[in-house]
Structures are given as C-alpha cells and as structure tokens.
PDB file of C-alpha atoms in Angstrom:
ATOM      1  CA  MET M  30      71.157 137.377  30.323  1.00  0.00           C
ATOM      2  CA  SER M  31      74.362 135.995  31.910  1.00  0.00           C
ATOM      3  CA  GLY M  32      75.069 132.561  31.669  1.00  0.00           C
ATOM      4  CA  HIS M  33      74.558 132.091  35.431  1.00  0.00           C
ATOM      5  CA  SER M  34      70.974 133.153  35.191  1.00  0.00           C
ATOM      6  CA  LYS M  35      70.437 131.472  31.837  1.00  0.00           C
ATOM      7  CA  TRP M  36      72.000 127.997  32.740  1.00  0.00           C
ATOM      8  CA  SER M  37      69.996 128.272  35.859  1.00  0.00           C
ATOM      9  CA  THR M  38      66.704 128.680  33.823  1.00  0.00           C
ATOM     10  CA  ILE M  39      67.572 125.613  31.518  1.00  0.00           C
ATOM     11  CA  LYS M  40      68.451 123.372  34.588  1.00  0.00           C
ATOM     12  CA  ARG M  41      64.830 124.298  36.191  1.00  0.00           C
ATOM     13  CA  LYS M  42      62.922 123.435  32.661  1.00  0.00           C
ATOM     14  CA  LYS M  43      65.001 119.849  32.764  1.00  0.00           C
ATOM     15  CA  GLY M  44      64.672 119.440  36.517  1.00  0.00           C
ATOM     16  CA  ALA M  45      61.202 117.439  36.478  1.00  0.00           C
ATOM     17  CA  ASN M  46      63.280 114.638  34.355  1.00  0.00           C
ATOM     18  CA  ASP M  47      66.146 115.020  37.153  1.00  0.00           C
ATOM     19  CA  ALA M  48      64.048 114.624  39.834  1.00  0.00           C
ATOM     20  CA  LYS M  49      62.668 111.481  38.111  1.00  0.00           C
ATOM     21  CA  ARG M  50      66.027 109.826  37.940  1.00  0.00           C
ATOM     22  CA  GLY M  51      66.713 110.872  41.634  1.00  0.00           C
ATOM     23  CA  LYS M  52      69.850 112.833  40.412  1.00  0.00           C
ATOM     24  CA  ILE M  53      68.759 116.199  42.051  1.00  0.00           C
ATOM     25  CA  PHE M  54      67.961 114.311  45.401  1.00  0.00           C
ATOM     26  CA  THR M  55      71.388 112.677  45.241  1.00  0.00           C
ATOM     27  CA  LYS M  56      73.140 115.799  45.030  1.00  0.00           C
ATOM     28  CA  LEU M  57      71.543 117.447  47.641  1.00  0.00           C
ATOM     29  CA  ILE M  58      72.236 114.566  50.518  1.00  0.00           C
ATOM     30  CA  LYS M  59      75.631 114.880  49.158  1.00  0.00           C
ATOM     31  CA  GLU M  60      75.984 118.517  50.097  1.00  0.00           C
ATOM     32  CA  ILE M  61      74.043 118.144  53.148  1.00  0.00           C
ATOM     33  CA  THR M  62      76.250 115.368  54.272  1.00  0.00           C
ATOM     34  CA  ILE M  63      79.545 116.679  53.828  1.00  0.00           C
ATOM     35  CA  ALA M  64      78.202 120.102  55.427  1.00  0.00           C
ATOM     36  CA  ALA M  65      77.255 118.488  58.363  1.00  0.00           C
ATOM     37  CA  ARG M  66      80.657 116.625  58.376  1.00  0.00           C
ATOM     38  CA  MET M  67      82.547 119.764  58.209  1.00  0.00           C
ATOM     39  CA  GLY M  68      80.511 122.218  60.158  1.00  0.00           C
ATOM     40  CA  GLY M  69      78.545 120.397  62.501  1.00  0.00           C
ATOM     41  CA  GLY M  70      74.684 118.875  62.252  1.00  0.00           C
ATOM     42  CA  ASP M  71      73.000 122.127  63.712  1.00  0.00           C
ATOM     43  CA  PRO M  72      71.962 124.229  60.864  1.00  0.00           C
ATOM     44  CA  GLU M  73      71.333 127.391  63.113  1.00  0.00           C
ATOM     45  CA  GLY M  74      75.423 127.535  63.459  1.00  0.00           C
ATOM     46  CA  ASN M  75      76.070 126.111  60.282  1.00  0.00           C
ATOM     47  CA  PRO M  76      75.620 128.226  57.191  1.00  0.00           C
ATOM     48  CA  ARG M  77      76.435 125.711  54.561  1.00  0.00           C
ATOM     49  CA  LEU M  78      74.047 123.125  56.069  1.00  0.00           C
ATOM     50  CA  ARG M  79      71.402 125.855  56.387  1.00  0.00           C
ATOM     51  CA  SER M  80      71.754 126.577  52.760  1.00  0.00           C
ATOM     52  CA  ALA M  81      71.591 122.924  51.661  1.00  0.00           C
ATOM     53  CA  ILE M  82      68.602 122.085  53.657  1.00  0.00           C
ATOM     54  CA  THR M  83      66.862 125.222  52.153  1.00  0.00           C
ATOM     55  CA  ALA M  84      67.575 123.837  48.706  1.00  0.00           C
ATOM     56  CA  ALA M  85      66.479 120.290  49.734  1.00  0.00           C
ATOM     57  CA  LYS M  86      63.278 121.689  50.914  1.00  0.00           C
ATOM     58  CA  ALA M  87      62.665 124.024  47.652  1.00  0.00           C
ATOM     59  CA  GLN M  88      62.768 120.081  46.013  1.00  0.00           C
ATOM     60  CA  ASN M  89      60.250 118.952  48.338  1.00  0.00           C
ATOM     61  CA  MET M  90      62.559 116.220  49.613  1.00  0.00           C
ATOM     62  CA  PRO M  91      61.063 114.542  52.564  1.00  0.00           C
ATOM     63  CA  LYS M  92      62.351 115.403  56.325  1.00  0.00           C
ATOM     64  CA  ASP M  93      63.420 112.259  57.049  1.00  0.00           C
ATOM     65  CA  ASN M  94      65.833 111.999  53.919  1.00  0.00           C
ATOM     66  CA  ILE M  95      67.242 115.432  55.275  1.00  0.00           C
ATOM     67  CA  GLU M  96      68.036 114.191  58.934  1.00  0.00           C
ATOM     68  CA  ARG M  97      69.379 110.785  57.666  1.00  0.00           C
ATOM     69  CA  ALA M  98      72.008 112.882  55.677  1.00  0.00           C
ATOM     70  CA  ILE M  99      72.879 114.917  58.345  1.00  0.00           C
ATOM     71  CA  LYS M 100      73.368 111.872  60.685  1.00  0.00           C
ATOM     72  CA  LYS M 101      75.608 110.252  57.943  1.00  0.00           C
ATOM     73  CA  GLY M 102      77.537 113.694  58.001  1.00  0.00           C
ATOM     74  CA  THR M 103      77.788 113.809  61.766  1.00  0.00           C
ATOM     75  CA  GLY M 104      78.979 110.281  62.021  1.00  0.00           C
ATOM     76  CA  ASP M 105      75.439 108.796  64.014  1.00  0.00           C
ATOM     77  CA  MET M 106      74.871 106.752  60.688  1.00  0.00           C
ATOM     78  CA  GLU M 107      77.513 105.037  58.537  1.00  0.00           C
ATOM     79  CA  GLY M 108      77.920 106.720  55.283  1.00  0.00           C
ATOM     80  CA  VAL M 109      80.287 106.974  52.316  1.00  0.00           C
ATOM     81  CA  ALA M 110      83.082 109.478  52.824  1.00  0.00           C
ATOM     82  CA  TYR M 111      82.994 111.941  50.095  1.00  0.00           C
ATOM     83  CA  GLU M 112      86.386 114.287  48.634  1.00  0.00           C
ATOM     84  CA  GLU M 113      85.250 117.818  47.293  1.00  0.00           C
ATOM     85  CA  ILE M 114      87.483 118.627  44.147  1.00  0.00           C
ATOM     86  CA  LEU M 115      87.149 121.829  41.980  1.00  0.00           C
ATOM     87  CA  TYR M 116      88.074 121.721  38.647  1.00  0.00           C
ATOM     88  CA  GLU M 117      88.382 124.424  36.134  1.00  0.00           C
ATOM     89  CA  GLY M 118      88.383 124.791  32.442  1.00  0.00           C
ATOM     90  CA  TYR M 119      87.563 126.316  29.366  1.00  0.00           C
ATOM     91  CA  GLY M 120      84.508 125.303  27.119  1.00  0.00           C
ATOM     92  CA  PRO M 121      83.785 126.126  23.418  1.00  0.00           C
ATOM     93  CA  GLY M 122      84.079 129.864  22.549  1.00  0.00           C
ATOM     94  CA  GLY M 123      86.641 130.456  25.603  1.00  0.00           C
ATOM     95  CA  VAL M 124      83.943 130.455  28.327  1.00  0.00           C
ATOM     96  CA  ALA M 125      85.476 129.686  31.494  1.00  0.00           C
ATOM     97  CA  VAL M 126      83.813 126.809  33.444  1.00  0.00           C
ATOM     98  CA  LEU M 127      84.008 125.778  37.194  1.00  0.00           C
ATOM     99  CA  VAL M 128      82.791 122.257  38.143  1.00  0.00           C
ATOM    100  CA  GLU M 129      82.429 121.480  41.668  1.00  0.00           C
ATOM    101  CA  THR M 130      82.559 117.668  42.316  1.00  0.00           C
ATOM    102  CA  MET M 131      81.881 115.555  45.363  1.00  0.00           C
ATOM    103  CA  THR M 132      83.575 112.164  44.912  1.00  0.00           C
ATOM    104  CA  ASP M 133      84.756 108.832  46.472  1.00  0.00           C
ATOM    105  CA  ASN M 134      86.871 107.883  43.426  1.00  0.00           C
ATOM    106  CA  LYS M 135      88.627 111.030  42.186  1.00  0.00           C
ATOM    107  CA  ASN M 136      90.402 109.090  39.256  1.00  0.00           C
ATOM    108  CA  ARG M 137      86.999 108.279  37.800  1.00  0.00           C
ATOM    109  CA  THR M 138      85.797 111.702  38.507  1.00  0.00           C
ATOM    110  CA  VAL M 139      88.823 113.490  36.867  1.00  0.00           C
ATOM    111  CA  ALA M 140      88.867 111.464  33.711  1.00  0.00           C
ATOM    112  CA  ASP M 141      85.343 111.849  33.201  1.00  0.00           C
ATOM    113  CA  VAL M 142      85.388 115.432  33.383  1.00  0.00           C
ATOM    114  CA  ARG M 143      88.448 115.767  31.317  1.00  0.00           C
ATOM    115  CA  HIS M 144      86.519 113.667  28.602  1.00  0.00           C
ATOM    116  CA  PHE M 145      83.660 115.962  28.444  1.00  0.00           C
ATOM    117  CA  PHE M 146      85.951 118.731  28.271  1.00  0.00           C
ATOM    118  CA  ALA M 147      87.942 117.184  25.074  1.00  0.00           C
ATOM    119  CA  LYS M 148      84.471 116.067  23.769  1.00  0.00           C
ATOM    120  CA  SER M 149      83.490 119.582  23.448  1.00  0.00           C
ATOM    121  CA  GLY M 150      86.474 121.116  22.008  1.00  0.00           C
ATOM    122  CA  GLY M 151      87.220 122.788  25.232  1.00  0.00           C
ATOM    123  CA  ASN M 152      90.027 121.648  27.813  1.00  0.00           C
ATOM    124  CA  LEU M 153      90.324 121.322  31.504  1.00  0.00           C
ATOM    125  CA  GLY M 154      93.036 123.203  33.076  1.00  0.00           C
ATOM    126  CA  GLU M 155      95.225 124.036  35.706  1.00  0.00           C
ATOM    127  CA  SER M 156      93.698 124.680  39.425  1.00  0.00           C
ATOM    128  CA  GLY M 157      92.868 128.295  39.427  1.00  0.00           C
ATOM    129  CA  CYS M 158      93.029 129.332  35.750  1.00  0.00           C
ATOM    130  CA  VAL M 159      89.612 130.523  35.728  1.00  0.00           C
ATOM    131  CA  GLY M 160      88.356 131.007  39.492  1.00  0.00           C
ATOM    132  CA  TRP M 161      89.231 134.436  39.614  1.00  0.00           C
ATOM    133  CA  MET M 162      86.872 135.346  36.819  1.00  0.00           C
ATOM    134  CA  PHE M 163      83.821 134.163  39.606  1.00  0.00           C
ATOM    135  CA  ASP M 164      82.886 135.816  42.912  1.00  0.00           C
ATOM    136  CA  LYS M 165      81.161 133.744  45.523  1.00  0.00           C
ATOM    137  CA  LYS M 166      77.764 134.803  46.256  1.00  0.00           C
ATOM    138  CA  GLY M 167      74.399 133.882  47.975  1.00  0.00           C
ATOM    139  CA  THR M 168      71.956 133.232  45.108  1.00  0.00           C
ATOM    140  CA  ILE M 169      68.128 132.979  45.844  1.00  0.00           C
ATOM    141  CA  LEU M 170      65.570 132.251  43.469  1.00  0.00           C
ATOM    142  CA  VAL M 171      61.971 133.450  43.957  1.00  0.00           C
ATOM    143  CA  ASP M 172      58.918 132.812  41.865  1.00  0.00           C
ATOM    144  CA  ARG M 173      57.342 135.701  40.160  1.00  0.00           C
ATOM    145  CA  GLU M 174      54.172 134.745  40.405  1.00  0.00           C
ATOM    146  CA  GLY M 175      52.256 136.722  43.157  1.00  0.00           C
ATOM    147  CA  VAL M 176      55.191 138.606  44.235  1.00  0.00           C
ATOM    148  CA  ASP M 177      55.449 142.531  43.995  1.00  0.00           C
ATOM    149  CA  GLU M 178      59.015 143.444  42.815  1.00  0.00           C
ATOM    150  CA  ASP M 179      58.810 146.640  44.875  1.00  0.00           C
ATOM    151  CA  GLU M 180      58.062 144.875  48.105  1.00  0.00           C
ATOM    152  CA  LEU M 181      60.383 142.175  47.316  1.00  0.00           C
ATOM    153  CA  MET M 182      63.441 144.720  46.583  1.00  0.00           C
ATOM    154  CA  ASP M 183      62.650 146.522  49.929  1.00  0.00           C
ATOM    155  CA  LEU M 184      62.605 143.445  52.177  1.00  0.00           C
ATOM    156  CA  ALA M 185      65.297 141.795  50.296  1.00  0.00           C
ATOM    157  CA  ILE M 186      67.654 144.807  50.922  1.00  0.00           C
ATOM    158  CA  GLU M 187      66.791 145.559  54.189  1.00  0.00           C
ATOM    159  CA  ALA M 188      67.774 141.844  55.255  1.00  0.00           C
ATOM    160  CA  GLY M 189      71.158 142.370  53.929  1.00  0.00           C
ATOM    161  CA  ALA M 190      70.703 141.445  49.973  1.00  0.00           C
ATOM    162  CA  GLU M 191      72.901 143.245  47.315  1.00  0.00           C
ATOM    163  CA  ASP M 192      70.455 142.997  44.623  1.00  0.00           C
ATOM    164  CA  VAL M 193      67.410 141.493  43.020  1.00  0.00           C
ATOM    165  CA  ILE M 194      67.472 141.080  39.368  1.00  0.00           C
ATOM    166  CA  GLU M 195      64.009 140.541  37.465  1.00  0.00           C
ATOM    167  CA  GLU M 196      64.266 137.415  35.113  1.00  0.00           C
ATOM    168  CA  GLU M 197      61.604 136.116  33.022  1.00  0.00           C
ATOM    169  CA  THR M 198      59.502 133.776  35.337  1.00  0.00           C
ATOM    170  CA  SER M 199      61.380 134.529  38.802  1.00  0.00           C
ATOM    171  CA  PHE M 200      63.342 137.024  40.239  1.00  0.00           C
ATOM    172  CA  GLN M 201      67.196 136.250  41.531  1.00  0.00           C
ATOM    173  CA  ILE M 202      68.327 137.812  45.026  1.00  0.00           C
ATOM    174  CA  LEU M 203      72.060 137.799  45.452  1.00  0.00           C
ATOM    175  CA  THR M 204      73.807 138.207  48.675  1.00  0.00           C
ATOM    176  CA  GLU M 205      77.491 138.332  50.249  1.00  0.00           C
ATOM    177  CA  PRO M 206      77.610 134.535  51.630  1.00  0.00           C
ATOM    178  CA  GLU M 207      77.881 135.857  55.223  1.00  0.00           C
ATOM    179  CA  ASP M 208      74.322 137.668  54.643  1.00  0.00           C
ATOM    180  CA  PHE M 209      72.503 134.547  52.954  1.00  0.00           C
ATOM    181  CA  SER M 210      71.220 132.983  55.963  1.00  0.00           C
ATOM    182  CA  GLU M 211      69.444 136.185  57.069  1.00  0.00           C
ATOM    183  CA  VAL M 212      67.986 137.285  53.801  1.00  0.00           C
ATOM    184  CA  VAL M 213      66.629 133.568  53.282  1.00  0.00           C
ATOM    185  CA  ASP M 214      65.429 133.506  56.839  1.00  0.00           C
ATOM    186  CA  ALA M 215      63.516 137.417  56.285  1.00  0.00           C
ATOM    187  CA  LEU M 216      62.044 136.000  53.226  1.00  0.00           C
ATOM    188  CA  GLU M 217      60.751 132.407  54.845  1.00  0.00           C
ATOM    189  CA  LYS M 218      59.210 134.941  57.461  1.00  0.00           C
ATOM    190  CA  SER M 219      57.419 136.899  54.946  1.00  0.00           C
ATOM    191  CA  GLY M 220      55.941 133.470  53.434  1.00  0.00           C
ATOM    192  CA  ILE M 221      57.860 134.070  50.449  1.00  0.00           C
ATOM    193  CA  THR M 222      58.510 131.073  48.639  1.00  0.00           C
ATOM    194  CA  ILE M 223      62.228 130.042  47.973  1.00  0.00           C
ATOM    195  CA  VAL M 224      62.407 128.291  44.395  1.00  0.00           C
ATOM    196  CA  GLU M 225      66.118 127.513  44.973  1.00  0.00           C
ATOM    197  CA  ALA M 226      68.946 128.876  47.453  1.00  0.00           C
ATOM    198  CA  SER M 227      72.586 128.417  47.237  1.00  0.00           C
ATOM    199  CA  ILE M 228      75.640 129.754  47.788  1.00  0.00           C
ATOM    200  CA  SER M 229      77.054 130.035  43.800  1.00  0.00           C
ATOM    201  CA  MET M 230      80.200 131.102  42.112  1.00  0.00           C
ATOM    202  CA  VAL M 231      78.723 134.469  39.852  1.00  0.00           C
ATOM    203  CA  PRO M 232      80.923 135.587  37.023  1.00  0.00           C
ATOM    204  CA  LYS M 233      82.286 139.144  37.192  1.00  0.00           C
ATOM    205  CA  ASN M 234      81.528 139.511  33.411  1.00  0.00           C
ATOM    206  CA  THR M 235      80.728 136.917  30.354  1.00  0.00           C
ATOM    207  CA  VAL M 236      81.993 135.962  27.045  1.00  0.00           C
ATOM    208  CA  GLU M 237      79.484 135.986  24.223  1.00  0.00           C
ATOM    209  CA  VAL M 238      78.789 132.849  22.185  1.00  0.00           C
ATOM    210  CA  THR M 239      77.137 133.848  18.925  1.00  0.00           C
ATOM    211  CA  GLU M 240      78.211 130.928  16.948  1.00  0.00           C
ATOM    212  CA  GLU M 241      75.299 128.069  16.671  1.00  0.00           C
ATOM    213  CA  LYS M 242      77.920 125.205  16.751  1.00  0.00           C
ATOM    214  CA  LYS M 243      80.040 126.561  19.656  1.00  0.00           C
ATOM    215  CA  ALA M 244      76.836 127.273  21.599  1.00  0.00           C
ATOM    216  CA  ARG M 245      75.256 123.900  21.015  1.00  0.00           C
ATOM    217  CA  SER M 246      78.527 122.126  22.005  1.00  0.00           C
ATOM    218  CA  LEU M 247      78.953 124.605  24.884  1.00  0.00           C
ATOM    219  CA  LEU M 248      75.485 123.658  26.390  1.00  0.00           C
ATOM    220  CA  LYS M 249      76.108 119.980  25.806  1.00  0.00           C
ATOM    221  CA  LEU M 250      79.055 120.095  28.100  1.00  0.00           C
ATOM    222  CA  LEU M 251      77.375 121.831  30.625  1.00  0.00           C
ATOM    223  CA  GLU M 252      74.430 119.141  30.615  1.00  0.00           C
ATOM    224  CA  ASN M 253      77.002 116.351  30.366  1.00  0.00           C
ATOM    225  CA  LEU M 254      78.586 117.822  33.486  1.00  0.00           C
ATOM    226  CA  GLU M 255      75.363 118.436  35.137  1.00  0.00           C
ATOM    227  CA  ASP M 256      74.318 114.805  34.869  1.00  0.00           C
ATOM    228  CA  HIS M 257      77.380 113.418  36.138  1.00  0.00           C
ATOM    229  CA  ASP M 258      76.525 111.612  39.525  1.00  0.00           C
ATOM    230  CA  ASP M 259      79.994 113.225  41.125  1.00  0.00           C
ATOM    231  CA  VAL M 260      79.089 116.517  39.840  1.00  0.00           C
ATOM    232  CA  GLN M 261      77.554 119.189  42.449  1.00  0.00           C
ATOM    233  CA  LYS M 262      77.400 122.586  40.702  1.00  0.00           C
ATOM    234  CA  VAL M 263      78.670 123.704  37.234  1.00  0.00           C
ATOM    235  CA  HIS M 264      79.544 127.587  36.838  1.00  0.00           C
ATOM    236  CA  ALA M 265      80.068 129.253  33.495  1.00  0.00           C
ATOM    237  CA  ASN M 266      80.372 132.571  32.185  1.00  0.00           C
ATOM    238  CA  PHE M 267      78.583 132.476  28.977  1.00  0.00           C
ATOM    239  CA  ASP M 268      76.037 135.039  27.244  1.00  0.00           C
ATOM    240  CA  ILE M 269      74.064 133.270  24.471  1.00  0.00           C
ATOM    241  CA  PRO M 270      71.734 135.709  22.440  1.00  0.00           C
ATOM    242  CA  ASP M 271      67.925 134.909  23.094  1.00  0.00           C
ATOM    243  CA  GLU M 272      67.081 134.506  19.588  1.00  0.00           C
ATOM    244  CA  LEU M 273      70.021 131.831  19.407  1.00  0.00           C
ATOM    245  CA  MET M 274      69.110 130.354  22.989  1.00  0.00           C
ATOM    246  CA  GLU M 275      65.331 129.951  21.619  1.00  0.00           C
ATOM    247  CA  GLN M 276      66.595 128.007  18.468  1.00  0.00           C
ATOM    248  CA  LEU M 277      68.987 125.826  20.561  1.00  0.00           C
ATOM    249  CA  SER M 278      66.053 124.686  23.103  1.00  0.00           C
TER     250      SER M 278
END
C-alpha cells in the first residue's frame, strides 16, 4: 500500500480523537473560507469550494458552520485573512514530504514546520525540491460495506474516474482534478456514501522504509505536522511493509 493510502488510513483511525479536539473542523473551515475567497461562494461554479463542502459533510459538519465559513470567505462576515504556503522537504529514509498550510503568521508556521523536520532527522528543503514527485489528483474514499466493487467501478469510470483501488476497509477512487466534481456528483446521485473527498497530491512512486527506527520517526513527523493548527494536508511518498506497520500501530 502506498504512503498516500497508508497515511489516509492512519488518519481515519485517529480521526475520532482529532474531531473531539475540533482540529478537523478547524482545518475544513479554513479550506472552505479560502476556497470561497478565491473562487466565490457558489459551489456549482467553484470546484475547490465544492470539494471542501463535500469533505465537511463527510465529517458531519453542521450546515451553519459551512455557511458561516463561506460568508467569511466572500467578505459577507468578518474573518481572519489566511495565506496559503506549501513547504517541501525530506523525512527519515529520504521520504519526500509536501506540507500544505494556511496561516495568519508565516514566520510562526515555517519555524514550527522546520523544527518538526529537524527533530525527526529530516530537513526542510527549497520550493520545488520534491513537488515534481507528485501528481495532483481528485481522491474519493467510499466505505466498502454494502458496496459492490464491479458496480462502483463501472459507475466511477463512466463518470470520468481514472481508477478504483481496493483498500482494507474502503475503495479509493482517483480522478483528474477537472473530473472530480462530476465523479462526486455521480456517486452522490447513486446513494453511495462518501467518507472523504479532496484534491490531493498522489506520489508517482514510493520509497520503501523498512527500518523500524526510521519508520517510527517518519510517522511521528507526519503526525506532528498533521496536528499543527496551520497545517491543512500532508503528503508523503513512503511505503512501509504491512508487518512493520502493524508493529508500529
């Protein structure tokens, strides 16, 4: 299983605790706000906003929260002005790491991100140093329970998806960014429950991490980054063998 899929699985397992701390809602509200600021408050004409709303609904965010976030983005309500910054670097084992952030204090954010990399034995790099190792894709996760794989495959591909990948407890659907909304639409109209949907950076290939110490340090780095209030998403191209992943879990 690739780093993208494995880290998504890990995040979903710890998601219940994050939700209690309000971290998931905070990150989703930021994304909705900046999407509305950049592309307007109508999700039909703003694919990024539509993606953010879909992700918020998958986490059972109340409608009022979503509407307030949109209004803050469009300027109809007062809100914090966030700046988007992408950080790139290498984690333990030479794993490429992309860190998407939204911050109102970039000096604080870069200091914290650099600290996490250094603490793990990795290093924060220059802009562009690892971004070329990833492709931007629409990723949609669907719960496996009660879903026929062949029917899902036919529906998704017909709607414009590139691939459907079977995972332990879910199906991961990959799309080109421009086809993302149409595939989400087709799934929703067919009554299929979407667990998570977003535009993500998917690694072109992976780096295998087999040493327990490096694997543990890498996962700690990713967790520290994910838990930071200014970090929206973390992408990495690692591949840890399932047996080692079980030990670390």
